[in-house]
Amino acid sequence: MKYKVNDTCIACGLCAGTCPEVFRMNDETGMAEAYAEATEATNESAQDAMNSCPAGAIEEA
């Protein structure tokens, strides 16, 4: 499954900490980004990251 981080991201890093296989903090912008597609093994933690985002900035793509 694919995810994307929209422009309401507050750069808290929770998603990257919860699911580093899918999300990371962009060094140039300081914001989070979904850099990889979630696999069967990582989709549950990616969903947790999406559901835990305090800004609601993560959505399924």
PDB file of N, CA and C in Angstrom:
ATOM      1  N   MET A   1       0.830  -1.167   0.000  1.00  0.00           N
ATOM      2  CA  MET A   1       0.000   0.000   0.000  1.00  0.00           C
ATOM      3  C   MET A   1       0.881   1.239   0.000  1.00  0.00           C
ATOM      4  N   LYS A   2       0.416   2.275  -0.666  1.00  0.00           N
ATOM      5  CA  LYS A   2       1.152   3.533  -0.730  1.00  0.00           C
ATOM      6  C   LYS A   2       0.525   4.543   0.216  1.00  0.00           C
ATOM      7  N   TYR A   3       1.390   5.356   0.794  1.00  0.00           N
ATOM      8  CA  TYR A   3       0.966   6.433   1.675  1.00  0.00           C
ATOM      9  C   TYR A   3       1.591   7.722   1.184  1.00  0.00           C
ATOM     10  N   LYS A   4       0.989   8.837   1.570  1.00  0.00           N
ATOM     11  CA  LYS A   4       1.605  10.130   1.295  1.00  0.00           C
ATOM     12  C   LYS A   4       1.404  11.019   2.499  1.00  0.00           C
ATOM     13  N   VAL A   5       2.313  11.962   2.654  1.00  0.00           N
ATOM     14  CA  VAL A   5       2.257  12.936   3.736  1.00  0.00           C
ATOM     15  C   VAL A   5       1.887  14.270   3.103  1.00  0.00           C
ATOM     16  N   ASN A   6       0.785  14.862   3.576  1.00  0.00           N
ATOM     17  CA  ASN A   6       0.348  16.125   2.982  1.00  0.00           C
ATOM     18  C   ASN A   6       0.985  17.324   3.696  1.00  0.00           C
ATOM     19  N   ASP A   7       0.603  18.519   3.269  1.00  0.00           N
ATOM     20  CA  ASP A   7       1.264  19.730   3.763  1.00  0.00           C
ATOM     21  C   ASP A   7       0.812  20.180   5.149  1.00  0.00           C
ATOM     22  N   THR A   8      -0.018  19.391   5.819  1.00  0.00           N
ATOM     23  CA  THR A   8      -0.361  19.722   7.202  1.00  0.00           C
ATOM     24  C   THR A   8       0.638  19.117   8.196  1.00  0.00           C
ATOM     25  N   CYS A   9       1.663  18.446   7.688  1.00  0.00           N
ATOM     26  CA  CYS A   9       2.707  17.838   8.518  1.00  0.00           C
ATOM     27  C   CYS A   9       3.336  18.894   9.423  1.00  0.00           C
ATOM     28  N   ILE A  10       3.493  18.534  10.708  1.00  0.00           N
ATOM     29  CA  ILE A  10       4.118  19.447  11.669  1.00  0.00           C
ATOM     30  C   ILE A  10       5.541  19.012  12.029  1.00  0.00           C
ATOM     31  N   ALA A  11       6.066  18.039  11.302  1.00  0.00           N
ATOM     32  CA  ALA A  11       7.451  17.579  11.448  1.00  0.00           C
ATOM     33  C   ALA A  11       7.768  17.042  12.840  1.00  0.00           C
ATOM     34  N   CYS A  12       6.830  16.345  13.447  1.00  0.00           N
ATOM     35  CA  CYS A  12       7.065  15.812  14.793  1.00  0.00           C
ATOM     36  C   CYS A  12       7.916  14.541  14.776  1.00  0.00           C
ATOM     37  N   GLY A  13       7.941  13.836  13.647  1.00  0.00           N
ATOM     38  CA  GLY A  13       8.757  12.635  13.514  1.00  0.00           C
ATOM     39  C   GLY A  13       8.118  11.360  14.027  1.00  0.00           C
ATOM     40  N   LEU A  14       6.876  11.424  14.485  1.00  0.00           N
ATOM     41  CA  LEU A  14       6.207  10.239  15.012  1.00  0.00           C
ATOM     42  C   LEU A  14       6.098   9.136  13.958  1.00  0.00           C
ATOM     43  N   CYS A  15       5.768   9.487  12.732  1.00  0.00           N
ATOM     44  CA  CYS A  15       5.610   8.471  11.689  1.00  0.00           C
ATOM     45  C   CYS A  15       6.931   7.762  11.401  1.00  0.00           C
ATOM     46  N   ALA A  16       8.013   8.532  11.314  1.00  0.00           N
ATOM     47  CA  ALA A  16       9.325   7.944  11.051  1.00  0.00           C
ATOM     48  C   ALA A  16       9.770   7.057  12.200  1.00  0.00           C
ATOM     49  N   GLY A  17       9.392   7.412  13.399  1.00  0.00           N
ATOM     50  CA  GLY A  17       9.723   6.585  14.553  1.00  0.00           C
ATOM     51  C   GLY A  17       8.877   5.327  14.639  1.00  0.00           C
ATOM     52  N   THR A  18       7.630   5.432  14.193  1.00  0.00           N
ATOM     53  CA  THR A  18       6.708   4.300  14.243  1.00  0.00           C
ATOM     54  C   THR A  18       6.947   3.313  13.118  1.00  0.00           C
ATOM     55  N   CYS A  19       7.221   3.821  11.932  1.00  0.00           N
ATOM     56  CA  CYS A  19       7.408   2.947  10.762  1.00  0.00           C
ATOM     57  C   CYS A  19       8.521   3.495   9.858  1.00  0.00           C
ATOM     58  N   PRO A  20       9.771   3.322  10.267  1.00  0.00           N
ATOM     59  CA  PRO A  20      10.887   3.852   9.469  1.00  0.00           C
ATOM     60  C   PRO A  20      11.074   3.153   8.125  1.00  0.00           C
ATOM     61  N   GLU A  21      10.415   2.028   7.937  1.00  0.00           N
ATOM     62  CA  GLU A  21      10.499   1.324   6.648  1.00  0.00           C
ATOM     63  C   GLU A  21       9.712   2.048   5.563  1.00  0.00           C
ATOM     64  N   VAL A  22       8.786   2.928   5.958  1.00  0.00           N
ATOM     65  CA  VAL A  22       7.933   3.633   4.997  1.00  0.00           C
ATOM     66  C   VAL A  22       8.122   5.152   5.077  1.00  0.00           C
ATOM     67  N   PHE A  23       8.315   5.682   6.285  1.00  0.00           N
ATOM     68  CA  PHE A  23       8.392   7.130   6.480  1.00  0.00           C
ATOM     69  C   PHE A  23       9.779   7.548   6.962  1.00  0.00           C
ATOM     70  N   ARG A  24      10.170   8.748   6.552  1.00  0.00           N
ATOM     71  CA  ARG A  24      11.427   9.331   7.020  1.00  0.00           C
ATOM     72  C   ARG A  24      11.272  10.848   7.045  1.00  0.00           C
ATOM     73  N   MET A  25      12.183  11.478   7.731  1.00  0.00           N
ATOM     74  CA  MET A  25      12.205  12.935   7.771  1.00  0.00           C
ATOM     75  C   MET A  25      13.119  13.417   6.647  1.00  0.00           C
ATOM     76  N   ASN A  26      12.631  14.324   5.843  1.00  0.00           N
ATOM     77  CA  ASN A  26      13.397  14.867   4.730  1.00  0.00           C
ATOM     78  C   ASN A  26      14.383  15.897   5.272  1.00  0.00           C
ATOM     79  N   ASP A  27      15.664  15.689   5.026  1.00  0.00           N
ATOM     80  CA  ASP A  27      16.711  16.572   5.539  1.00  0.00           C
ATOM     81  C   ASP A  27      16.607  17.990   4.981  1.00  0.00           C
ATOM     82  N   GLU A  28      16.128  18.133   3.757  1.00  0.00           N
ATOM     83  CA  GLU A  28      16.052  19.451   3.134  1.00  0.00           C
ATOM     84  C   GLU A  28      14.848  20.256   3.616  1.00  0.00           C
ATOM     85  N   THR A  29      13.681  19.611   3.699  1.00  0.00           N
ATOM     86  CA  THR A  29      12.466  20.335   4.077  1.00  0.00           C
ATOM     87  C   THR A  29      12.171  20.255   5.567  1.00  0.00           C
ATOM     88  N   GLY A  30      12.723  19.257   6.224  1.00  0.00           N
ATOM     89  CA  GLY A  30      12.446  19.042   7.630  1.00  0.00           C
ATOM     90  C   GLY A  30      11.122  18.342   7.889  1.00  0.00           C
ATOM     91  N   MET A  31      10.379  18.083   6.845  1.00  0.00           N
ATOM     92  CA  MET A  31       9.068  17.450   6.957  1.00  0.00           C
ATOM     93  C   MET A  31       9.173  15.944   6.703  1.00  0.00           C
ATOM     94  N   ALA A  32       8.144  15.246   7.124  1.00  0.00           N
ATOM     95  CA  ALA A  32       8.094  13.802   6.900  1.00  0.00           C
ATOM     96  C   ALA A  32       7.725  13.522   5.449  1.00  0.00           C
ATOM     97  N   GLU A  33       8.127  12.336   5.003  1.00  0.00           N
ATOM     98  CA  GLU A  33       7.750  11.888   3.665  1.00  0.00           C
ATOM     99  C   GLU A  33       7.609  10.374   3.672  1.00  0.00           C
ATOM    100  N   ALA A  34       6.738   9.901   2.808  1.00  0.00           N
ATOM    101  CA  ALA A  34       6.609   8.465   2.594  1.00  0.00           C
ATOM    102  C   ALA A  34       7.542   8.139   1.433  1.00  0.00           C
ATOM    103  N   TYR A  35       8.602   7.425   1.716  1.00  0.00           N
ATOM    104  CA  TYR A  35       9.622   7.174   0.695  1.00  0.00           C
ATOM    105  C   TYR A  35       9.566   5.765   0.125  1.00  0.00           C
ATOM    106  N   ALA A  36       8.763   4.911   0.733  1.00  0.00           N
ATOM    107  CA  ALA A  36       8.665   3.529   0.262  1.00  0.00           C
ATOM    108  C   ALA A  36       7.224   3.059   0.402  1.00  0.00           C
ATOM    109  N   GLU A  37       6.890   2.092  -0.381  1.00  0.00           N
ATOM    110  CA  GLU A  37       5.563   1.503  -0.303  1.00  0.00           C
ATOM    111  C   GLU A  37       5.539   0.487   0.839  1.00  0.00           C
ATOM    112  N   ALA A  38       4.444   0.455   1.569  1.00  0.00           N
ATOM    113  CA  ALA A  38       4.310  -0.514   2.663  1.00  0.00           C
ATOM    114  C   ALA A  38       4.111  -1.911   2.081  1.00  0.00           C
ATOM    115  N   THR A  39       4.750  -2.857   2.698  1.00  0.00           N
ATOM    116  CA  THR A  39       4.604  -4.255   2.304  1.00  0.00           C
ATOM    117  C   THR A  39       3.625  -4.921   3.261  1.00  0.00           C
ATOM    118  N   GLU A  40       3.366  -6.166   3.028  1.00  0.00           N
ATOM    119  CA  GLU A  40       2.491  -6.908   3.930  1.00  0.00           C
ATOM    120  C   GLU A  40       3.063  -6.899   5.351  1.00  0.00           C
ATOM    121  N   ALA A  41       4.374  -6.968   5.449  1.00  0.00           N
ATOM    122  CA  ALA A  41       5.040  -7.003   6.751  1.00  0.00           C
ATOM    123  C   ALA A  41       5.051  -5.643   7.451  1.00  0.00           C
ATOM    124  N   THR A  42       5.006  -4.546   6.690  1.00  0.00           N
ATOM    125  CA  THR A  42       5.107  -3.219   7.299  1.00  0.00           C
ATOM    126  C   THR A  42       3.801  -2.431   7.301  1.00  0.00           C
ATOM    127  N   ASN A  43       2.767  -2.970   6.674  1.00  0.00           N
ATOM    128  CA  ASN A  43       1.536  -2.196   6.548  1.00  0.00           C
ATOM    129  C   ASN A  43       0.874  -1.905   7.897  1.00  0.00           C
ATOM    130  N   GLU A  44       0.941  -2.827   8.828  1.00  0.00           N
ATOM    131  CA  GLU A  44       0.311  -2.583  10.127  1.00  0.00           C
ATOM    132  C   GLU A  44       0.975  -1.405  10.851  1.00  0.00           C
ATOM    133  N   SER A  45       2.304  -1.341  10.837  1.00  0.00           N
ATOM    134  CA  SER A  45       2.971  -0.223  11.496  1.00  0.00           C
ATOM    135  C   SER A  45       2.767   1.080  10.715  1.00  0.00           C
ATOM    136  N   ALA A  46       2.647   1.000   9.393  1.00  0.00           N
ATOM    137  CA  ALA A  46       2.356   2.197   8.599  1.00  0.00           C
ATOM    138  C   ALA A  46       0.954   2.716   8.923  1.00  0.00           C
ATOM    139  N   GLN A  47       0.002   1.814   9.097  1.00  0.00           N
ATOM    140  CA  GLN A  47      -1.356   2.205   9.503  1.00  0.00           C
ATOM    141  C   GLN A  47      -1.328   2.844  10.890  1.00  0.00           C
ATOM    142  N   ASP A  48      -0.539   2.278  11.792  1.00  0.00           N
ATOM    143  CA  ASP A  48      -0.397   2.854  13.134  1.00  0.00           C
ATOM    144  C   ASP A  48       0.158   4.280  13.040  1.00  0.00           C
ATOM    145  N   ALA A  49       1.139   4.475  12.181  1.00  0.00           N
ATOM    146  CA  ALA A  49       1.718   5.805  11.994  1.00  0.00           C
ATOM    147  C   ALA A  49       0.665   6.778  11.463  1.00  0.00           C
ATOM    148  N   MET A  50      -0.113   6.339  10.494  1.00  0.00           N
ATOM    149  CA  MET A  50      -1.152   7.184   9.923  1.00  0.00           C
ATOM    150  C   MET A  50      -2.197   7.544  10.982  1.00  0.00           C
ATOM    151  N   ASN A  51      -2.630   6.560  11.739  1.00  0.00           N
ATOM    152  CA  ASN A  51      -3.662   6.788  12.744  1.00  0.00           C
ATOM    153  C   ASN A  51      -3.167   7.594  13.938  1.00  0.00           C
ATOM    154  N   SER A  52      -1.864   7.591  14.179  1.00  0.00           N
ATOM    155  CA  SER A  52      -1.287   8.304  15.316  1.00  0.00           C
ATOM    156  C   SER A  52      -0.820   9.715  14.988  1.00  0.00           C
ATOM    157  N   CYS A  53      -0.793  10.066  13.728  1.00  0.00           N
ATOM    158  CA  CYS A  53      -0.286  11.379  13.318  1.00  0.00           C
ATOM    159  C   CYS A  53      -1.124  12.490  13.974  1.00  0.00           C
ATOM    160  N   PRO A  54      -0.501  13.337  14.789  1.00  0.00           N
ATOM    161  CA  PRO A  54      -1.257  14.382  15.490  1.00  0.00           C
ATOM    162  C   PRO A  54      -1.844  15.436  14.556  1.00  0.00           C
ATOM    163  N   ALA A  55      -1.295  15.565  13.361  1.00  0.00           N
ATOM    164  CA  ALA A  55      -1.797  16.562  12.409  1.00  0.00           C
ATOM    165  C   ALA A  55      -2.719  15.941  11.360  1.00  0.00           C
ATOM    166  N   GLY A  56      -2.859  14.619  11.386  1.00  0.00           N
ATOM    167  CA  GLY A  56      -3.673  13.956  10.367  1.00  0.00           C
ATOM    168  C   GLY A  56      -3.101  14.137   8.965  1.00  0.00           C
ATOM    169  N   ALA A  57      -1.774  14.198   8.886  1.00  0.00           N
ATOM    170  CA  ALA A  57      -1.104  14.530   7.625  1.00  0.00           C
ATOM    171  C   ALA A  57      -0.832  13.333   6.721  1.00  0.00           C
ATOM    172  N   ILE A  58      -1.090  12.124   7.202  1.00  0.00           N
ATOM    173  CA  ILE A  58      -0.799  10.939   6.413  1.00  0.00           C
ATOM    174  C   ILE A  58      -2.095  10.382   5.851  1.00  0.00           C
ATOM    175  N   GLU A  59      -2.052  10.073   4.571  1.00  0.00           N
ATOM    176  CA  GLU A  59      -3.220   9.490   3.927  1.00  0.00           C
ATOM    177  C   GLU A  59      -2.787   8.390   2.967  1.00  0.00           C
ATOM    178  N   GLU A  60      -3.721   7.525   2.652  1.00  0.00           N
ATOM    179  CA  GLU A  60      -3.426   6.473   1.681  1.00  0.00           C
ATOM    180  C   GLU A  60      -3.379   7.113   0.305  1.00  0.00           C
ATOM    181  N   ALA A  61      -2.419   6.707  -0.478  1.00  0.00           N
ATOM    182  CA  ALA A  61      -2.257   7.290  -1.826  1.00  0.00           C
ATOM    183  C   ALA A  61      -2.860   6.389  -2.878  1.00  0.00           C
TER     184      ALA A  61
END
